[in-house]
C-alpha positions as a LaTeX table, in Angstrom:
\begin{tabular}{lrrr}
\hline
Residue & $x$ (\AA) & $y$ (\AA) & $z$ (\AA) \\
\hline
Met1 & $-109.18$ & $-7.86$ & $-28.13$ \\
Gly2 & $-108.14$ & $-5.31$ & $-25.48$ \\
Leu3 & $-107.38$ & $-8.06$ & $-22.97$ \\
Tyr4 & $-104.97$ & $-9.71$ & $-25.41$ \\
Val5 & $-103.01$ & $-6.48$ & $-25.63$ \\
Ala6 & $-103.29$ & $-5.36$ & $-22.00$ \\
Leu7 & $-102.30$ & $-8.65$ & $-20.35$ \\
Pro8 & $-98.95$ & $-9.06$ & $-22.15$ \\
Leu9 & $-98.22$ & $-5.39$ & $-21.57$ \\
Val10 & $-98.87$ & $-5.72$ & $-17.83$ \\
Leu11 & $-96.75$ & $-8.89$ & $-17.68$ \\
Phe12 & $-93.93$ & $-7.14$ & $-19.54$ \\
Ile13 & $-94.01$ & $-4.19$ & $-17.13$ \\
Leu14 & $-93.97$ & $-6.51$ & $-14.11$ \\
Leu15 & $-91.03$ & $-8.45$ & $-15.57$ \\
Leu16 & $-89.18$ & $-5.22$ & $-16.28$ \\
Leu17 & $-89.73$ & $-3.98$ & $-12.72$ \\
Trp18 & $-88.44$ & $-7.31$ & $-11.36$ \\
Val19 & $-85.31$ & $-7.26$ & $-13.52$ \\
Val20 & $-84.65$ & $-3.55$ & $-12.95$ \\
Pro21 & $-84.92$ & $-2.84$ & $-9.20$ \\
Val22 & $-85.58$ & 0.88 & $-9.55$ \\
Gly23 & $-86.48$ & 1.40 & $-5.89$ \\
Leu24 & $-83.24$ & $-0.19$ & $-4.72$ \\
Trp25 & $-81.26$ & 1.84 & $-7.22$ \\
Leu26 & $-82.81$ & 5.08 & $-5.93$ \\
Gln27 & $-82.08$ & 4.01 & $-2.35$ \\
Ala28 & $-78.44$ & 3.42 & $-3.30$ \\
Ile29 & $-78.17$ & 6.78 & $-5.04$ \\
Phe30 & $-79.56$ & 8.73 & $-2.10$ \\
Ser31 & $-77.65$ & 6.77 & 0.55 \\
Ile32 & $-74.19$ & 6.20 & $-0.91$ \\
Gly33 & $-74.02$ & 8.35 & $-4.01$ \\
Gly34 & $-74.76$ & 7.58 & $-7.62$ \\
Gly35 & $-71.37$ & 6.44 & $-8.88$ \\
His36 & $-71.00$ & 3.40 & $-6.68$ \\
Val37 & $-73.97$ & 1.30 & $-7.80$ \\
Thr38 & $-75.41$ & 1.74 & $-11.25$ \\
Ile39 & $-78.66$ & 0.36 & $-12.55$ \\
Phe40 & $-76.62$ & $-1.95$ & $-14.77$ \\
Asn41 & $-74.81$ & $-3.33$ & $-11.69$ \\
Leu42 & $-78.16$ & $-4.18$ & $-10.15$ \\
Ile43 & $-79.44$ & $-5.83$ & $-13.32$ \\
Gly44 & $-76.22$ & $-7.85$ & $-13.55$ \\
Met45 & $-76.68$ & $-8.98$ & $-9.95$ \\
Arg46 & $-80.13$ & $-10.29$ & $-10.82$ \\
Phe47 & $-78.75$ & $-12.32$ & $-13.71$ \\
Arg48 & $-75.87$ & $-13.64$ & $-11.56$ \\
Arg49 & $-78.43$ & $-14.65$ & $-8.90$ \\
Val50 & $-77.00$ & $-12.30$ & $-6.30$ \\
Pro51 & $-79.69$ & $-10.56$ & $-4.23$ \\
Pro52 & $-79.09$ & $-6.86$ & $-4.93$ \\
Ser53 & $-80.66$ & $-5.85$ & $-1.61$ \\
Ile54 & $-77.95$ & $-7.66$ & 0.37 \\
Ile55 & $-75.18$ & $-5.90$ & $-1.54$ \\
Val56 & $-76.80$ & $-2.46$ & $-1.44$ \\
Asn57 & $-77.66$ & $-2.72$ & 2.26 \\
Gly58 & $-74.07$ & $-3.78$ & 3.00 \\
Leu59 & $-72.73$ & $-0.83$ & 1.03 \\
Ile60 & $-75.06$ & 1.59 & 2.81 \\
Ala61 & $-74.16$ & 0.28 & 6.28 \\
Ser62 & $-70.43$ & 0.37 & 5.57 \\
Arg63 & $-70.58$ & 3.85 & 4.03 \\
Lys64 & $-72.46$ & 5.22 & 7.04 \\
Ala65 & $-69.74$ & 3.77 & 9.27 \\
Gly66 & $-67.05$ & 5.47 & 7.16 \\
Ile67 & $-65.84$ & 2.28 & 5.46 \\
Val68 & $-65.55$ & 2.34 & 1.68 \\
Leu69 & $-66.32$ & $-0.99$ & 0.01 \\
Lys70 & $-66.92$ & $-1.94$ & $-3.61$ \\
Ser71 & $-70.07$ & $-3.67$ & $-4.75$ \\
Asp72 & $-67.99$ & $-6.04$ & $-6.87$ \\
Asp73 & $-66.05$ & $-7.22$ & $-3.82$ \\
Leu74 & $-69.24$ & $-7.88$ & $-1.86$ \\
Glu75 & $-70.71$ & $-9.70$ & $-4.85$ \\
Val76 & $-67.67$ & $-11.94$ & $-5.21$ \\
His77 & $-67.79$ & $-12.78$ & $-1.52$ \\
Phe78 & $-71.49$ & $-13.67$ & $-1.76$ \\
Met79 & $-70.91$ & $-15.88$ & $-4.80$ \\
Ala80 & $-68.08$ & $-17.64$ & $-2.93$ \\
Gly81 & $-70.60$ & $-18.63$ & $-0.28$ \\
Gly82 & $-69.78$ & $-15.96$ & 2.27 \\
Asp83 & $-72.13$ & $-13.98$ & 4.48 \\
Val84 & $-71.97$ & $-10.36$ & 3.35 \\
Asp85 & $-73.91$ & $-9.07$ & 6.36 \\
Lys86 & $-71.54$ & $-10.69$ & 8.86 \\
Val87 & $-68.46$ & $-9.36$ & 7.07 \\
Val88 & $-69.84$ & $-5.82$ & 6.96 \\
Asp89 & $-70.88$ & $-6.02$ & 10.62 \\
Ala90 & $-67.41$ & $-7.30$ & 11.57 \\
Leu91 & $-65.72$ & $-4.48$ & 9.66 \\
Ile92 & $-67.94$ & $-1.90$ & 11.35 \\
Ala93 & $-67.35$ & $-3.40$ & 14.82 \\
Ala94 & $-63.60$ & $-3.54$ & 14.24 \\
Ser95 & $-63.58$ & 0.05 & 13.03 \\
Lys96 & $-65.48$ & 1.24 & 16.11 \\
Ala97 & $-63.12$ & $-0.71$ & 18.39 \\
Gly98 & $-60.05$ & 0.71 & 16.70 \\
Ile99 & $-58.95$ & $-2.69$ & 15.39 \\
Glu100 & $-57.42$ & $-2.83$ & 11.94 \\
Leu101 & $-59.35$ & $-5.37$ & 9.92 \\
Thr102 & $-59.14$ & $-5.36$ & 6.15 \\
Phe103 & $-61.89$ & $-6.58$ & 3.89 \\
Glu104 & $-59.67$ & $-9.39$ & 2.61 \\
Ile105 & $-58.96$ & $-10.69$ & 6.11 \\
Ala106 & $-62.62$ & $-10.43$ & 7.14 \\
Thr107 & $-63.75$ & $-12.38$ & 4.08 \\
Ala108 & $-61.06$ & $-15.00$ & 4.60 \\
Ile109 & $-62.20$ & $-15.50$ & 8.19 \\
Asp110 & $-65.82$ & $-15.74$ & 7.07 \\
Leu111 & $-65.08$ & $-18.39$ & 4.47 \\
\hline
\end{tabular}
């Protein structure tokens, strides 16, 4: 009888931890601040089939380089078939080189 209760409970907890990427959310909070990526944003990314780690890592890299991006913009670019990592890297390289490159232009070039 205990196995019939414990197994569904363990499966439910595993499913919950997959849907709600708590570790990634904590990483985002400590790296870029809490207001930029909420737990609900990360859950929505899962349901939209956008890998949250790509978006969060892009936000962290851009924030550390002094570039402010929105998670929604990165998500839209990913769903359009773009490479988020390349766009973020291009924006960081352009910023370091003193070249003005907007997010819109970088995404247009990538697509």
